[in-house]
PDB file of C-alpha atoms in Angstrom:
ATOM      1  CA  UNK K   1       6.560  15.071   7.936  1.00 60.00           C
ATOM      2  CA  UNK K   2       4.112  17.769   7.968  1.00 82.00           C
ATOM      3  CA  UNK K   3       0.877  18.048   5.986  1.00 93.00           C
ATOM      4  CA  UNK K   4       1.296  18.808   2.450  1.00 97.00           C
ATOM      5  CA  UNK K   5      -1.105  20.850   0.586  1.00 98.00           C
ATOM      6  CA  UNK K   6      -3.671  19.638  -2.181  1.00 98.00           C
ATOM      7  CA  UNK K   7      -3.976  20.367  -5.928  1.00 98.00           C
ATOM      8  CA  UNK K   8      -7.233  19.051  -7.547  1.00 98.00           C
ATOM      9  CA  UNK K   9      -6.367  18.538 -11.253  1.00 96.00           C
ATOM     10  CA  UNK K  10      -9.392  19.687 -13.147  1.00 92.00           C
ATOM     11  CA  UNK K  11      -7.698  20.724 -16.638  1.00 73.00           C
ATOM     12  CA  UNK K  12      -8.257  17.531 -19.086  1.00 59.00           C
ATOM     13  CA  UNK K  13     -10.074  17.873 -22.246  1.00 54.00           C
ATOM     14  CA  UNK K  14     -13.216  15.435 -21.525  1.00 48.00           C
ATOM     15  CA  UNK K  15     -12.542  14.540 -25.188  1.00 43.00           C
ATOM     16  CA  UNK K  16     -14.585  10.825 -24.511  1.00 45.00           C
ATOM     17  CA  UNK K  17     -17.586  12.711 -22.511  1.00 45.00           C
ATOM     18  CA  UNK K  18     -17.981  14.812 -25.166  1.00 45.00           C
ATOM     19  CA  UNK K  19     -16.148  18.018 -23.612  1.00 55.00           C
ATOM     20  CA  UNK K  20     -16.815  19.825 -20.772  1.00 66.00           C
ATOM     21  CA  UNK K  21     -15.835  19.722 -17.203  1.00 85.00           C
ATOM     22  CA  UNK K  22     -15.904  16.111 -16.124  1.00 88.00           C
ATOM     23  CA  UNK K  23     -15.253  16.996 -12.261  1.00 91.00           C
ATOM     24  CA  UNK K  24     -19.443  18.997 -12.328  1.00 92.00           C
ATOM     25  CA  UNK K  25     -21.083  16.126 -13.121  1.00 93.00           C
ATOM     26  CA  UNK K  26     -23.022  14.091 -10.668  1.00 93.00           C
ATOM     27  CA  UNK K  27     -22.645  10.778  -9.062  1.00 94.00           C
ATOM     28  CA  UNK K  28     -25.732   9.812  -6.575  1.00 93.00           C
ATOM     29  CA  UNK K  29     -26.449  13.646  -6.458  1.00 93.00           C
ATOM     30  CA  UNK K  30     -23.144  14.833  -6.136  1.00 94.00           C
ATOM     31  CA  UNK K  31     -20.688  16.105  -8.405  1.00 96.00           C
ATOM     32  CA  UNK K  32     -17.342  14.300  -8.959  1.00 96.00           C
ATOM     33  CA  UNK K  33     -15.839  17.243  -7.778  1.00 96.00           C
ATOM     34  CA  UNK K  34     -17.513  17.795  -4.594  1.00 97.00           C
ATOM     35  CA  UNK K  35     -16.969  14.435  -3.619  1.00 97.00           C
ATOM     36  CA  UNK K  36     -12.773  14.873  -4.866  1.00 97.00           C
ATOM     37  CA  UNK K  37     -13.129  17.879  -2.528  1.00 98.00           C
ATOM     38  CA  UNK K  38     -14.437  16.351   0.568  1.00 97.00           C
ATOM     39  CA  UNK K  39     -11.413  13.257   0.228  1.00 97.00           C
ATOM     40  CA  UNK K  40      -8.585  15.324  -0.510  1.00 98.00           C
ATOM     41  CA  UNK K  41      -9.492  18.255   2.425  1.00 98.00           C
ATOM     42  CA  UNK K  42      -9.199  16.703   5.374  1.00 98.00           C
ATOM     43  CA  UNK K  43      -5.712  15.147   4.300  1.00 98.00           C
ATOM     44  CA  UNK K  44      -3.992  18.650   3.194  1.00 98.00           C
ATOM     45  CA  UNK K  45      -3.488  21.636   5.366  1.00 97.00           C
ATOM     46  CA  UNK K  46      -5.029  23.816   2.225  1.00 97.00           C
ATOM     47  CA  UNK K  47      -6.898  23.103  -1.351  1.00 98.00           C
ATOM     48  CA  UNK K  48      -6.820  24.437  -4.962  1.00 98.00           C
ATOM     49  CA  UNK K  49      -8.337  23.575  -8.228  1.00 97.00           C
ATOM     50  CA  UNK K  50      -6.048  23.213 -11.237  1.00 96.00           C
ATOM     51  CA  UNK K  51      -8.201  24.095 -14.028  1.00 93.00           C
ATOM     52  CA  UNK K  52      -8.427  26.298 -17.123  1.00 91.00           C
ATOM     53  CA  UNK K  53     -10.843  28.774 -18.518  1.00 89.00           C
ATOM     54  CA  UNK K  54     -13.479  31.146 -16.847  1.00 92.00           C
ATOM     55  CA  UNK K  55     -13.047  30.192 -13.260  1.00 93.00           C
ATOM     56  CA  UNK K  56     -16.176  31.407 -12.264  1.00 94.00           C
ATOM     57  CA  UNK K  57     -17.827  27.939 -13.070  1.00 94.00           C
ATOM     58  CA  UNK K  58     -15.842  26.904  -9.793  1.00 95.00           C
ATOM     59  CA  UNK K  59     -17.249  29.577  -7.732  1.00 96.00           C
ATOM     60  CA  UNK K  60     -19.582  27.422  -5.131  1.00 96.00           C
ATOM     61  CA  UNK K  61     -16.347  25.564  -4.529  1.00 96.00           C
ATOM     62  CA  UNK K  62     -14.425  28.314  -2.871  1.00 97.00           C
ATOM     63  CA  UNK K  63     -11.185  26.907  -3.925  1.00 97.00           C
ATOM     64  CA  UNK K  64      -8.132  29.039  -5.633  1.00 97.00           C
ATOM     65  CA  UNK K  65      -8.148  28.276  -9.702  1.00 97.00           C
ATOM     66  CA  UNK K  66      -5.014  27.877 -10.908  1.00 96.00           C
ATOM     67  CA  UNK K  67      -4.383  27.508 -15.024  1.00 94.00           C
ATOM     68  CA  UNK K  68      -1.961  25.681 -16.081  1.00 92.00           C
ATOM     69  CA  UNK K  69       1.302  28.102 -16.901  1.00 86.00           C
ATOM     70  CA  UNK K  70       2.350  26.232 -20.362  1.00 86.00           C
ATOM     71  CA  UNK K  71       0.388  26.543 -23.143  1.00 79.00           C
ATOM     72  CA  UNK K  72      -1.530  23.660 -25.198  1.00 77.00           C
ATOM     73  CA  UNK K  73      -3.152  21.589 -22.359  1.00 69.00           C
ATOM     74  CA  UNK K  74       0.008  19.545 -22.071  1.00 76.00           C
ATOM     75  CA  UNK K  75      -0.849  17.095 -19.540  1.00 87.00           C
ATOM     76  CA  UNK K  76      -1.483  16.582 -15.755  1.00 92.00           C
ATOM     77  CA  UNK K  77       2.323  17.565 -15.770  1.00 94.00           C
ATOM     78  CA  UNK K  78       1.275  21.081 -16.445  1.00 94.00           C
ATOM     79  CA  UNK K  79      -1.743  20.764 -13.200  1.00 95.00           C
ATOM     80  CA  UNK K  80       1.296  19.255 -11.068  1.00 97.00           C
ATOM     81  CA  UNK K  81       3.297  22.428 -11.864  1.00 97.00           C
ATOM     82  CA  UNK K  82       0.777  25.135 -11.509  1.00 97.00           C
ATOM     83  CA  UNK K  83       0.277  23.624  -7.666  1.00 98.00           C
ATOM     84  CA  UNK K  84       3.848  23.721  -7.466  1.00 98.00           C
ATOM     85  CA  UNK K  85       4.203  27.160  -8.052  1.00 98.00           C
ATOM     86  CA  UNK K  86       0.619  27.994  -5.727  1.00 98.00           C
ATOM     87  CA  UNK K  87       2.439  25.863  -2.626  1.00 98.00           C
ATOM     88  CA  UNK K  88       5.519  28.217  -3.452  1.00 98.00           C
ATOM     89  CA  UNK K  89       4.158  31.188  -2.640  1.00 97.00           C
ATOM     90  CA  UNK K  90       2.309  29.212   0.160  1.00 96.00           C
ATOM     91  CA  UNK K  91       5.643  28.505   1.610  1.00 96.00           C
ATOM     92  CA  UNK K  92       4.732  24.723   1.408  1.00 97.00           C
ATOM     93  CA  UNK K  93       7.056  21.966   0.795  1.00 96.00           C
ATOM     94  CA  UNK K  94       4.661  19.835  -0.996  1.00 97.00           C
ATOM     95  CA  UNK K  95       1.334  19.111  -2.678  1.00 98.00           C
ATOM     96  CA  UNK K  96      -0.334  16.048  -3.132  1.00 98.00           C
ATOM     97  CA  UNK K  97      -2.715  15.820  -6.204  1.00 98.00           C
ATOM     98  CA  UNK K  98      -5.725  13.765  -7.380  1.00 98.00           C
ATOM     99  CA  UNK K  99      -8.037  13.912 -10.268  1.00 97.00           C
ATOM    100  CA  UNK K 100     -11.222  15.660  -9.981  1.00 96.00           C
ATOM    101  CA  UNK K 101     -12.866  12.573 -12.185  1.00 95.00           C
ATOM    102  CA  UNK K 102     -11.764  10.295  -9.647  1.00 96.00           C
ATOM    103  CA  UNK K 103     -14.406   9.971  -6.912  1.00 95.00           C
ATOM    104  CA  UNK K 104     -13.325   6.826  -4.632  1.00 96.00           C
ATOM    105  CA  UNK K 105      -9.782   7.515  -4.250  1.00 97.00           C
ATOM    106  CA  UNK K 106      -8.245   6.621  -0.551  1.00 97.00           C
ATOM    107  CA  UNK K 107      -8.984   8.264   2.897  1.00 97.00           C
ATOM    108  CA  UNK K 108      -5.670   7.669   3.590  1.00 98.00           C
ATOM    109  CA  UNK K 109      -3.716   8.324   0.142  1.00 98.00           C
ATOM    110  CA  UNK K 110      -1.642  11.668   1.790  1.00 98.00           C
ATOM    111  CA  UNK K 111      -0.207   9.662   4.472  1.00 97.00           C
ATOM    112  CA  UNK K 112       0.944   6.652   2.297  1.00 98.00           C
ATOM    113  CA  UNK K 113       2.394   8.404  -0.371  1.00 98.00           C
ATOM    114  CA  UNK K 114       4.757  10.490   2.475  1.00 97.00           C
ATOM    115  CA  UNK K 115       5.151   7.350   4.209  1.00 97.00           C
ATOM    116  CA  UNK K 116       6.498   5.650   0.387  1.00 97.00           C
ATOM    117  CA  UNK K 117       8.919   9.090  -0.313  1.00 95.00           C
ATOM    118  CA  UNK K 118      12.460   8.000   0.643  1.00 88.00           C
ATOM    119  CA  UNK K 119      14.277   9.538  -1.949  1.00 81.00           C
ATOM    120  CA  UNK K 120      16.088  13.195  -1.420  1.00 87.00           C
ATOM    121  CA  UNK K 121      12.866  14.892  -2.389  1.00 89.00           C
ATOM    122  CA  UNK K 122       9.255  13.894  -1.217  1.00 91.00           C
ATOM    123  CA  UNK K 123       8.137  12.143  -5.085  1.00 97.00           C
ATOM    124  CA  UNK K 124       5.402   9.491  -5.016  1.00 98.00           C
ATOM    125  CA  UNK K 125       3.285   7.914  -7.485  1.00 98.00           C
ATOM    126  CA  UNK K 126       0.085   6.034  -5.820  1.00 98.00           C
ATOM    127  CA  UNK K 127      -0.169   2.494  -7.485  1.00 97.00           C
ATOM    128  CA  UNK K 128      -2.433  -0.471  -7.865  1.00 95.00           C
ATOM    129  CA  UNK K 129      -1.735  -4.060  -9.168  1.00 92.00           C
ATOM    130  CA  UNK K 130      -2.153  -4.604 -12.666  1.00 81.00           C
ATOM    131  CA  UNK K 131      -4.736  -7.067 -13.532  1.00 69.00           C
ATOM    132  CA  UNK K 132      -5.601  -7.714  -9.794  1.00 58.00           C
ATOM    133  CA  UNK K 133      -2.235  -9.942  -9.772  1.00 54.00           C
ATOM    134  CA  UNK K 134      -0.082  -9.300  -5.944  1.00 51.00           C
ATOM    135  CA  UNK K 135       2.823  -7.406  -6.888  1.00 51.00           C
ATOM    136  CA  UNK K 136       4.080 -10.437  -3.986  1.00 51.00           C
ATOM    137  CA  UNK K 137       3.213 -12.922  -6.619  1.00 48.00           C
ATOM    138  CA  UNK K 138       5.347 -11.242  -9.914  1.00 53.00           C
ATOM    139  CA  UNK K 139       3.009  -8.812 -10.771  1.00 60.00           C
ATOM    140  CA  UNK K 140       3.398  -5.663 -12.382  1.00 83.00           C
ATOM    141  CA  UNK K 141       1.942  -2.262 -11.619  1.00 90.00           C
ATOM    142  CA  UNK K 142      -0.449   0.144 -12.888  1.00 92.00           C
ATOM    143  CA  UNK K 143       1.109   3.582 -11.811  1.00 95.00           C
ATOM    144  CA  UNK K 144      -1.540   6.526 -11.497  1.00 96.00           C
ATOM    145  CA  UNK K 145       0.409   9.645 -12.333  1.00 94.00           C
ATOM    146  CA  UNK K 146      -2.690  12.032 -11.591  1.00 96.00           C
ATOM    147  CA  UNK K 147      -2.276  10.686  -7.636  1.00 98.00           C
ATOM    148  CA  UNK K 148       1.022  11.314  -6.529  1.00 98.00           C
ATOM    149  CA  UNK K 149       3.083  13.593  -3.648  1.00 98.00           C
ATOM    150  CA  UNK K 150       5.197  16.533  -5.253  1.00 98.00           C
ATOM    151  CA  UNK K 151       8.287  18.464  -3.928  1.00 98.00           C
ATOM    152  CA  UNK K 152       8.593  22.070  -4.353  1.00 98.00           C
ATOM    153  CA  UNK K 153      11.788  22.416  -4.249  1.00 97.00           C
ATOM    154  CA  UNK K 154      11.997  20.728  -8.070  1.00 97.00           C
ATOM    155  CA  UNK K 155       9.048  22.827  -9.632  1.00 97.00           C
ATOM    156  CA  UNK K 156      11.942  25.223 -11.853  1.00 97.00           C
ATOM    157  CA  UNK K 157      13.431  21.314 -12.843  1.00 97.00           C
ATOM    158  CA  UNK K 158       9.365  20.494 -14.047  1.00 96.00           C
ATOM    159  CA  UNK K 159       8.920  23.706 -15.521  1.00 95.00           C
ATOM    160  CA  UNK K 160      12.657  23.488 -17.684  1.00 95.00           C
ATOM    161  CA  UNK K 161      11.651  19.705 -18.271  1.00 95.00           C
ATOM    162  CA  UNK K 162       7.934  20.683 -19.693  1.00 94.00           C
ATOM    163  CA  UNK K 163       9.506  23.379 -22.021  1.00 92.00           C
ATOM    164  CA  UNK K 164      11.701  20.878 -23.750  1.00 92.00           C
ATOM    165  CA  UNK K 165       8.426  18.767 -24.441  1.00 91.00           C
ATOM    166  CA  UNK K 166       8.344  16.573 -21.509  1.00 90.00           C
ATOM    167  CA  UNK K 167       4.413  15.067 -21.227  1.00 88.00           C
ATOM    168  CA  UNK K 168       5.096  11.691 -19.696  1.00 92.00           C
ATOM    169  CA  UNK K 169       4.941  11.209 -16.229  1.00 93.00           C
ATOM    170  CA  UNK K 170       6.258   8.339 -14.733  1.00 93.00           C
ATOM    171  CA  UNK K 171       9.912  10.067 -16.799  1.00 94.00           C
ATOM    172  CA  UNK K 172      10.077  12.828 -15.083  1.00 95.00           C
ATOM    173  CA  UNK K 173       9.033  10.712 -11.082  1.00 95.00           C
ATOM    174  CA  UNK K 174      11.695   7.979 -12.708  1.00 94.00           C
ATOM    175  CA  UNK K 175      14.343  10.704 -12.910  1.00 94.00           C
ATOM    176  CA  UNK K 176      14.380  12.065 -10.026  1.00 95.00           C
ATOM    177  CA  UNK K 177      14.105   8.907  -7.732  1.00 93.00           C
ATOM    178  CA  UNK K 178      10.009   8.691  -7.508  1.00 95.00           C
ATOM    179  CA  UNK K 179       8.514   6.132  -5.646  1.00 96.00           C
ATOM    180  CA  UNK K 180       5.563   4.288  -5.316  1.00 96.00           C
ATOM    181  CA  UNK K 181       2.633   3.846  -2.966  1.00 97.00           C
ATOM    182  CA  UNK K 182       1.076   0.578  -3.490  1.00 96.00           C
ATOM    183  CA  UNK K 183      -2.935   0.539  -2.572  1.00 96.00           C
ATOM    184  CA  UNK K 184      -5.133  -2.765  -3.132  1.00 93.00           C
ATOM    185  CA  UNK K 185      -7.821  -3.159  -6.145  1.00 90.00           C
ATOM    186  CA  UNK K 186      -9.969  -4.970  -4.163  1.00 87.00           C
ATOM    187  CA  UNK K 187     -13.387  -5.311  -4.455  1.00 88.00           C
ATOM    188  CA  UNK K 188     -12.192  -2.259  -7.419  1.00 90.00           C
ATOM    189  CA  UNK K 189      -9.607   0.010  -8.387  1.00 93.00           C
ATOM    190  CA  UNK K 190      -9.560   2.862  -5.674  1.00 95.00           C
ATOM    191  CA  UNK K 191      -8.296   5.034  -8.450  1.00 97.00           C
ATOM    192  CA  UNK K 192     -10.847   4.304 -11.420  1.00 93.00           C
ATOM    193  CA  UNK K 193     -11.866   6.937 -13.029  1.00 93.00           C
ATOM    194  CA  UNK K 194     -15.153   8.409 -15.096  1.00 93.00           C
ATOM    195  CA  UNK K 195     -14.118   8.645 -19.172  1.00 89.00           C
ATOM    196  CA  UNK K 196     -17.300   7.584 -20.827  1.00 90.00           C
ATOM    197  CA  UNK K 197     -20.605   7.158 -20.054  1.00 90.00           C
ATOM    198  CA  UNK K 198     -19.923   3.696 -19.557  1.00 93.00           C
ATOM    199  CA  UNK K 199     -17.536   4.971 -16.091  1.00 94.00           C
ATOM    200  CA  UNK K 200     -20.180   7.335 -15.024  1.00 93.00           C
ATOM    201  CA  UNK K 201     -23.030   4.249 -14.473  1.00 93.00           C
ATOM    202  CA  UNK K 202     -20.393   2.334 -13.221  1.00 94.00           C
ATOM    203  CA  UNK K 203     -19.540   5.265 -10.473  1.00 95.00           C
ATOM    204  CA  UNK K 204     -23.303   5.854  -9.973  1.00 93.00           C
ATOM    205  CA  UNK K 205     -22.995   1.660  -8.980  1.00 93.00           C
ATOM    206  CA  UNK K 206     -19.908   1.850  -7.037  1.00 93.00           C
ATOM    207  CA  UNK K 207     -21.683   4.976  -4.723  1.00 90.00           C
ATOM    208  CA  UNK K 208     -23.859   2.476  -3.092  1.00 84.00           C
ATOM    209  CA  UNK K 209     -21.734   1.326  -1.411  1.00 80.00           C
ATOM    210  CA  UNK K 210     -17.920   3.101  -1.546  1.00 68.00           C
TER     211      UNK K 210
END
């Protein structure tokens, strides 16, 4: 399967950090986004930034800025289809997105979600175990619907889906035969995320030694 492209999604609210762009601020002297960047590139054979507003705060990034195309903020849905509609006119298959307030997310996330697609279309979901329990052992899963591998060829099926009022995820993967790509939580959650202030010292922690 060939290399899909990348969509950064950038275009939450920050409602718990008080507002703002959560992917410019800084972990051990680099910005969330930055280090996002530097994953997601070398996995993708191109990059854009899903975000909305003045795009010019994105400018020392270099990356397109795509807005979401559905009024409201509706959702990382919204992100998914905005990259679907860039890798369109890209002539790309697929785009793999992750979340710009994610900064240890896995070297190797592109290649497992491909290798966990075996439905018609290429639709993955990355996932950890819930509560540290082996999904071997009867445990469940924690799916992490901002980290997943997205087919092109349904991006008119997203966009018909988010017009009827669609903002759920995992309904729209489970429909269409989504899989998942399961990823360990050990010695943390490669997908944890900054919400509060709380995450960010946490991520300032983890960047010793991630």
């Amino acid at each position: 399967m060939s290399r899909p492209l990348g969509v950064i999604l950038a275009g939450g609210l920050a409602t718990r950090m008080g507002g703002g762009d959560k992917g410019l601020l800084h972990v051990d002297g680099r910005s969330l986004l930055a280090r996002a960047i530097d994953r997601l590139g070398p996995q993708v054979d191109g990059l854009a930034l899903n975000a909305n507003g003045d795009p010019a705060r994105f400018a020392e990034y270099g990356l397109p800025v795509l807005p979401d195309s559905i009024a409201g903020f509706p959702g990382p849905l919204a992100g998914v289809l905005a990259g679907l509609d860039w890798a369109a006119e890209q002539g790309a298959d697929s785009i793999v997105t992750a979340a710009a307030d994610t900064p240890f997310f896995p070297a190797d996330l592109v290649a497992r979600l491909q290798a966990a697609a075996t439905g018609p279309h290429p639709l993955a979901l990355a996932a950890t175990p819930r509560d540290g329990t082996a999904l071997k052992s009867g445990g469940k899963l924690n799916r992490h619907p901002t980290f997943g591998l997205w087919p092109v060829a349904l991006r008119d099926n997203l966009r018909a889906a988010l017009k009827d009022g669609l903002r759920k995820v995992v309904l729209w993967t489970d429909r269409h035969g989504g899989t998942e790509a399961l990823f360990e939580a050990e010695p943390f959650d490669p997908f944890f995320n900054v919400n509060t202030p709380d995450d960010l010292a946490r991520a300032e922690a983890l960047a010793k030694t991630a």
